[in-house]
């Protein structure tokens, strides 16, 4: 598995799309950081960082799954998947190596964006310890939510790709999940029984609550509800990965 993962990571580094996407995200990050530093929140840099993370979470949950879809179906389009599986590599190893490669890419991209945002924002603004402590928990939760939601959507896209074996269906699913994410984000803090139940559903967890954020009515999720959401999301990820592996292992490879 380790060798398979290394090979996939080499292919990822040599591919133009992941590198180009990362450079685009970094350039956009620099622009947003400078813009927000100059024209918004003039008294603290932590709110700016939270704003940047919030803006980038939407890009992460859209662009990174699309990168995964393109890399996954490239093996079929270039007819290299049979040659890969002829080696002593199981179908499950192949599938999981694709998945964990994009997970590593997500981690690296998020770390780079956070470092650049922090350095630029700190340079362009005065450091205020009180604001830093006040906004730090919300910032950490935003980062965690961004990463977990991206991984969960990747799991769902992986399952859809394995079932339908169609690049068009998988790409359309990314768009549908993006729309669903926006709908759930709008109703996440409604504090009604229906919305609270939906928040823990498989599709409702495409959006995670932030216990340090309140809506206009002063309602926010408790820490216990938030950690329950994370626990259920992790369980869903494991289940979806297991189902994807089983289905892919039983499918005939057609190129």
Tab-separated table of C-alpha atoms in Angstrom:
chain	number	residue	atom	x	y	z
A	1	UNK	CA	0.000	0.000	0.000
A	2	UNK	CA	2.872	2.356	0.850
A	3	UNK	CA	4.485	1.879	-2.577
A	4	UNK	CA	1.159	2.388	-4.344
A	5	UNK	CA	0.567	5.595	-2.392
A	6	UNK	CA	4.052	6.907	-3.274
A	7	UNK	CA	3.420	6.245	-6.964
A	8	UNK	CA	0.092	8.059	-6.817
A	9	UNK	CA	1.693	10.998	-5.041
A	10	UNK	CA	4.391	11.215	-7.738
A	11	UNK	CA	1.694	11.297	-10.413
A	12	UNK	CA	-0.144	13.981	-8.449
A	13	UNK	CA	2.978	16.169	-8.282
A	14	UNK	CA	3.633	15.758	-12.008
A	15	UNK	CA	0.047	16.556	-12.956
A	16	UNK	CA	-0.617	20.139	-14.049
A	17	UNK	CA	-4.151	20.373	-12.677
A	18	UNK	CA	-3.375	19.932	-8.927
A	19	UNK	CA	-0.347	22.239	-9.150
A	20	UNK	CA	-2.257	24.831	-11.153
A	21	UNK	CA	-5.191	24.686	-8.737
A	22	UNK	CA	-2.865	25.110	-5.758
A	23	UNK	CA	-1.159	28.123	-7.354
A	24	UNK	CA	-4.571	29.612	-8.148
A	25	UNK	CA	-5.725	29.144	-4.546
A	26	UNK	CA	-2.525	30.668	-3.174
A	27	UNK	CA	-2.782	33.674	-5.513
A	28	UNK	CA	-6.424	34.173	-4.558
A	29	UNK	CA	-5.488	33.799	-0.900
A	30	UNK	CA	-2.899	36.569	-1.199
A	31	UNK	CA	-5.390	38.844	-2.959
A	32	UNK	CA	-8.156	38.221	-0.406
A	33	UNK	CA	-5.810	38.666	2.537
A	34	UNK	CA	-4.512	41.999	1.260
A	35	UNK	CA	-8.011	43.175	0.317
A	36	UNK	CA	-9.543	42.280	3.688
A	37	UNK	CA	-6.565	43.726	5.541
A	38	UNK	CA	-6.909	47.065	3.786
A	39	UNK	CA	-10.681	47.450	3.525
A	40	UNK	CA	-12.307	45.374	6.276
A	41	UNK	CA	-11.984	44.794	10.030
A	42	UNK	CA	-9.317	47.473	10.591
A	43	UNK	CA	-8.819	46.679	14.293
A	44	UNK	CA	-7.970	42.980	14.292
A	45	UNK	CA	-6.453	40.340	12.068
A	46	UNK	CA	-8.231	37.275	13.517
A	47	UNK	CA	-11.640	38.225	12.049
A	48	UNK	CA	-9.881	38.593	8.702
A	49	UNK	CA	-8.429	35.102	8.970
A	50	UNK	CA	-11.864	33.706	9.826
A	51	UNK	CA	-13.327	35.478	6.804
A	52	UNK	CA	-10.622	34.067	4.535
A	53	UNK	CA	-11.103	30.524	5.846
A	54	UNK	CA	-14.859	30.820	5.322
A	55	UNK	CA	-14.385	32.002	1.737
A	56	UNK	CA	-11.884	29.276	0.939
A	57	UNK	CA	-14.007	26.505	2.430
A	58	UNK	CA	-16.406	26.832	-0.515
A	59	UNK	CA	-13.534	26.606	-3.001
A	60	UNK	CA	-12.053	23.597	-1.233
A	61	UNK	CA	-15.334	21.695	-1.249
A	62	UNK	CA	-15.733	22.352	-4.975
A	63	UNK	CA	-12.291	22.352	-6.603
A	64	UNK	CA	-10.638	19.498	-4.704
A	65	UNK	CA	-13.424	16.944	-5.420
A	66	UNK	CA	-13.235	17.951	-9.104
A	67	UNK	CA	-9.464	17.310	-9.069
A	68	UNK	CA	-10.147	13.880	-7.597
A	69	UNK	CA	-12.776	13.090	-10.260
A	70	UNK	CA	-10.449	14.103	-13.113
A	71	UNK	CA	-7.484	12.124	-11.723
A	72	UNK	CA	-9.654	9.080	-11.053
A	73	UNK	CA	-11.200	8.916	-14.517
A	74	UNK	CA	-7.915	9.793	-16.232
A	75	UNK	CA	-6.852	6.199	-15.527
A	76	UNK	CA	-9.839	5.019	-17.564
A	77	UNK	CA	-9.467	7.570	-20.359
A	78	UNK	CA	-5.753	6.840	-20.808
A	79	UNK	CA	-6.433	3.105	-20.337
A	80	UNK	CA	-3.696	2.780	-17.718
A	81	UNK	CA	-5.854	1.235	-15.016
A	82	UNK	CA	-5.515	-2.317	-16.360
A	83	UNK	CA	-1.726	-2.006	-16.478
A	84	UNK	CA	-1.718	-0.769	-12.887
A	85	UNK	CA	-3.912	-3.608	-11.655
A	86	UNK	CA	-1.814	-6.225	-13.502
A	87	UNK	CA	0.903	-5.567	-10.942
A	88	UNK	CA	0.529	-7.090	-7.459
A	89	UNK	CA	-1.860	-4.290	-6.548
A	90	UNK	CA	-5.388	-4.976	-5.402
A	91	UNK	CA	-8.342	-2.896	-6.516
A	92	UNK	CA	-8.851	-1.683	-2.961
A	93	UNK	CA	-5.223	-0.547	-2.710
A	94	UNK	CA	-5.590	1.336	-5.984
A	95	UNK	CA	-8.811	3.032	-4.866
A	96	UNK	CA	-7.585	3.977	-1.394
A	97	UNK	CA	-4.279	5.278	-2.751
A	98	UNK	CA	-6.238	7.644	-5.011
A	99	UNK	CA	-8.329	8.787	-2.062
A	100	UNK	CA	-5.525	9.292	0.460
A	101	UNK	CA	-3.380	11.089	-2.122
A	102	UNK	CA	-6.048	13.761	-2.550
A	103	UNK	CA	-6.441	13.893	1.252
A	104	UNK	CA	-2.715	14.639	1.609
A	105	UNK	CA	-3.021	17.261	-1.128
A	106	UNK	CA	-5.902	18.857	0.808
A	107	UNK	CA	-3.847	18.981	4.014
A	108	UNK	CA	-0.851	20.580	2.282
A	109	UNK	CA	-3.032	23.131	0.463
A	110	UNK	CA	-4.839	24.141	3.651
A	111	UNK	CA	-1.601	24.469	5.632
A	112	UNK	CA	0.012	26.638	2.932
A	113	UNK	CA	-3.037	28.887	2.685
A	114	UNK	CA	-3.193	29.294	6.478
A	115	UNK	CA	0.515	30.129	6.730
A	116	UNK	CA	0.363	32.716	3.946
A	117	UNK	CA	-2.855	34.232	5.307
A	118	UNK	CA	-1.425	34.446	8.820
A	119	UNK	CA	1.879	36.008	7.744
A	120	UNK	CA	0.268	38.574	5.441
A	121	UNK	CA	-2.496	39.483	7.873
A	122	UNK	CA	-0.054	39.795	10.761
A	123	UNK	CA	2.245	41.970	8.632
A	124	UNK	CA	-0.506	44.292	7.390
A	125	UNK	CA	-2.334	44.672	10.712
A	126	UNK	CA	-1.632	45.299	14.356
A	127	UNK	CA	-1.561	42.253	16.585
A	128	UNK	CA	-4.137	42.545	19.362
A	129	UNK	CA	-3.863	39.821	21.987
A	130	UNK	CA	-7.454	40.194	23.235
A	131	UNK	CA	-8.953	39.774	19.769
A	132	UNK	CA	-6.553	36.916	19.054
A	133	UNK	CA	-7.726	34.921	22.094
A	134	UNK	CA	-11.366	35.779	21.423
A	135	UNK	CA	-11.382	34.609	17.790
A	136	UNK	CA	-8.866	31.742	18.058
A	137	UNK	CA	-11.440	29.009	18.952
A	138	UNK	CA	-13.688	30.045	16.058
A	139	UNK	CA	-10.684	30.072	13.715
A	140	UNK	CA	-9.608	26.559	14.770
A	141	UNK	CA	-13.152	25.243	14.356
A	142	UNK	CA	-13.399	26.857	10.904
A	143	UNK	CA	-10.188	25.115	9.829
A	144	UNK	CA	-11.357	21.788	11.234
A	145	UNK	CA	-14.775	22.094	9.606
A	146	UNK	CA	-13.268	23.024	6.268
A	147	UNK	CA	-11.007	19.969	6.261
A	148	UNK	CA	-13.609	17.485	7.538
A	149	UNK	CA	-16.323	18.695	5.163
A	150	UNK	CA	-13.929	18.451	2.209
A	151	UNK	CA	-12.953	14.892	3.159
A	152	UNK	CA	-16.580	13.873	3.635
A	153	UNK	CA	-17.583	15.272	0.237
A	154	UNK	CA	-14.595	13.440	-1.281
A	155	UNK	CA	-15.930	10.211	0.248
A	156	UNK	CA	-19.366	10.818	-1.270
A	157	UNK	CA	-17.871	11.643	-4.685
A	158	UNK	CA	-15.711	8.515	-4.484
A	159	UNK	CA	-18.806	6.382	-3.882
A	160	UNK	CA	-20.692	8.057	-6.745
A	161	UNK	CA	-17.701	7.595	-9.079
A	162	UNK	CA	-17.429	3.911	-8.217
A	163	UNK	CA	-21.155	3.253	-8.649
A	164	UNK	CA	-21.811	5.142	-11.888
A	165	UNK	CA	-18.315	5.050	-13.442
A	166	UNK	CA	-19.137	8.313	-15.195
A	167	UNK	CA	-17.036	11.454	-15.067
A	168	UNK	CA	-20.032	13.583	-16.000
A	169	UNK	CA	-22.229	12.164	-13.229
A	170	UNK	CA	-19.433	12.608	-10.683
A	171	UNK	CA	-18.774	16.204	-11.742
A	172	UNK	CA	-22.494	17.007	-11.652
A	173	UNK	CA	-22.619	15.481	-8.163
A	174	UNK	CA	-19.973	17.964	-6.988
A	175	UNK	CA	-22.222	20.814	-8.141
A	176	UNK	CA	-25.306	19.244	-6.525
A	177	UNK	CA	-23.465	18.761	-3.225
A	178	UNK	CA	-22.291	22.371	-3.394
A	179	UNK	CA	-25.901	23.575	-3.777
A	180	UNK	CA	-27.042	21.241	-1.002
A	181	UNK	CA	-24.262	22.566	1.201
A	182	UNK	CA	-25.500	26.128	0.718
A	183	UNK	CA	-29.085	25.131	1.490
A	184	UNK	CA	-28.034	23.324	4.667
A	185	UNK	CA	-25.792	26.212	5.683
A	186	UNK	CA	-28.763	28.561	5.492
A	187	UNK	CA	-30.931	26.379	7.740
A	188	UNK	CA	-28.218	25.136	10.103
A	189	UNK	CA	-28.956	27.662	12.825
A	190	UNK	CA	-32.739	27.741	12.471
A	191	UNK	CA	-33.074	25.827	15.774
A	192	UNK	CA	-36.151	23.835	14.723
A	193	UNK	CA	-36.648	20.102	15.218
A	194	UNK	CA	-36.563	19.386	11.489
A	195	UNK	CA	-33.326	21.300	10.913
A	196	UNK	CA	-31.695	19.777	13.998
A	197	UNK	CA	-32.470	16.274	12.708
A	198	UNK	CA	-31.261	17.135	9.196
A	199	UNK	CA	-27.998	18.465	10.657
A	200	UNK	CA	-27.031	14.875	11.550
A	201	UNK	CA	-28.222	13.283	8.305
A	202	UNK	CA	-25.718	12.007	5.698
A	203	UNK	CA	-26.313	15.014	3.436
A	204	UNK	CA	-26.806	17.482	6.281
A	205	UNK	CA	-23.241	16.833	7.436
A	206	UNK	CA	-21.898	18.444	4.277
A	207	UNK	CA	-22.168	21.526	6.525
A	208	UNK	CA	-20.827	21.497	10.078
A	209	UNK	CA	-21.963	23.883	12.788
A	210	UNK	CA	-19.593	26.232	14.572
A	211	UNK	CA	-20.293	26.311	18.338
A	212	UNK	CA	-18.576	29.700	18.576
A	213	UNK	CA	-20.827	31.282	15.970
A	214	UNK	CA	-24.318	32.639	16.628
A	215	UNK	CA	-27.097	33.461	14.207
A	216	UNK	CA	-29.136	36.643	14.241
A	217	UNK	CA	-31.404	35.168	16.913
A	218	UNK	CA	-28.556	34.392	19.298
A	219	UNK	CA	-28.728	30.630	18.748
A	220	UNK	CA	-25.580	28.530	18.458
A	221	UNK	CA	-24.808	24.821	18.655
A	222	UNK	CA	-23.477	23.435	21.914
A	223	UNK	CA	-20.037	21.842	22.045
A	224	UNK	CA	-21.626	18.454	22.718
A	225	UNK	CA	-23.785	18.751	19.570
A	226	UNK	CA	-20.765	19.839	17.564
A	227	UNK	CA	-18.604	16.908	18.696
A	228	UNK	CA	-21.530	14.568	18.047
A	229	UNK	CA	-21.688	15.932	14.495
A	230	UNK	CA	-17.974	15.253	14.025
A	231	UNK	CA	-18.255	11.727	15.449
A	232	UNK	CA	-21.179	10.884	13.155
A	233	UNK	CA	-19.394	12.434	10.166
A	234	UNK	CA	-16.288	10.292	10.811
A	235	UNK	CA	-18.517	7.220	11.069
A	236	UNK	CA	-20.188	8.117	7.767
A	237	UNK	CA	-16.756	8.523	6.134
A	238	UNK	CA	-15.680	5.057	7.257
A	239	UNK	CA	-18.956	3.503	6.081
A	240	UNK	CA	-18.853	5.250	2.695
A	241	UNK	CA	-15.196	4.273	2.147
A	242	UNK	CA	-15.975	0.659	3.057
A	243	UNK	CA	-18.965	0.523	0.691
A	244	UNK	CA	-16.932	2.143	-2.105
A	245	UNK	CA	-14.114	-0.376	-1.649
A	246	UNK	CA	-16.500	-3.344	-1.694
A	247	UNK	CA	-18.321	-2.139	-4.816
A	248	UNK	CA	-15.100	-1.299	-6.680
A	249	UNK	CA	-13.562	-4.639	-5.742
A	250	UNK	CA	-16.522	-6.514	-7.253
A	251	UNK	CA	-16.796	-4.418	-10.437
A	252	UNK	CA	-15.266	-5.480	-13.717
A	253	UNK	CA	-12.794	-2.924	-15.008
A	254	UNK	CA	-13.971	-1.708	-18.406
A	255	UNK	CA	-11.884	0.696	-20.464
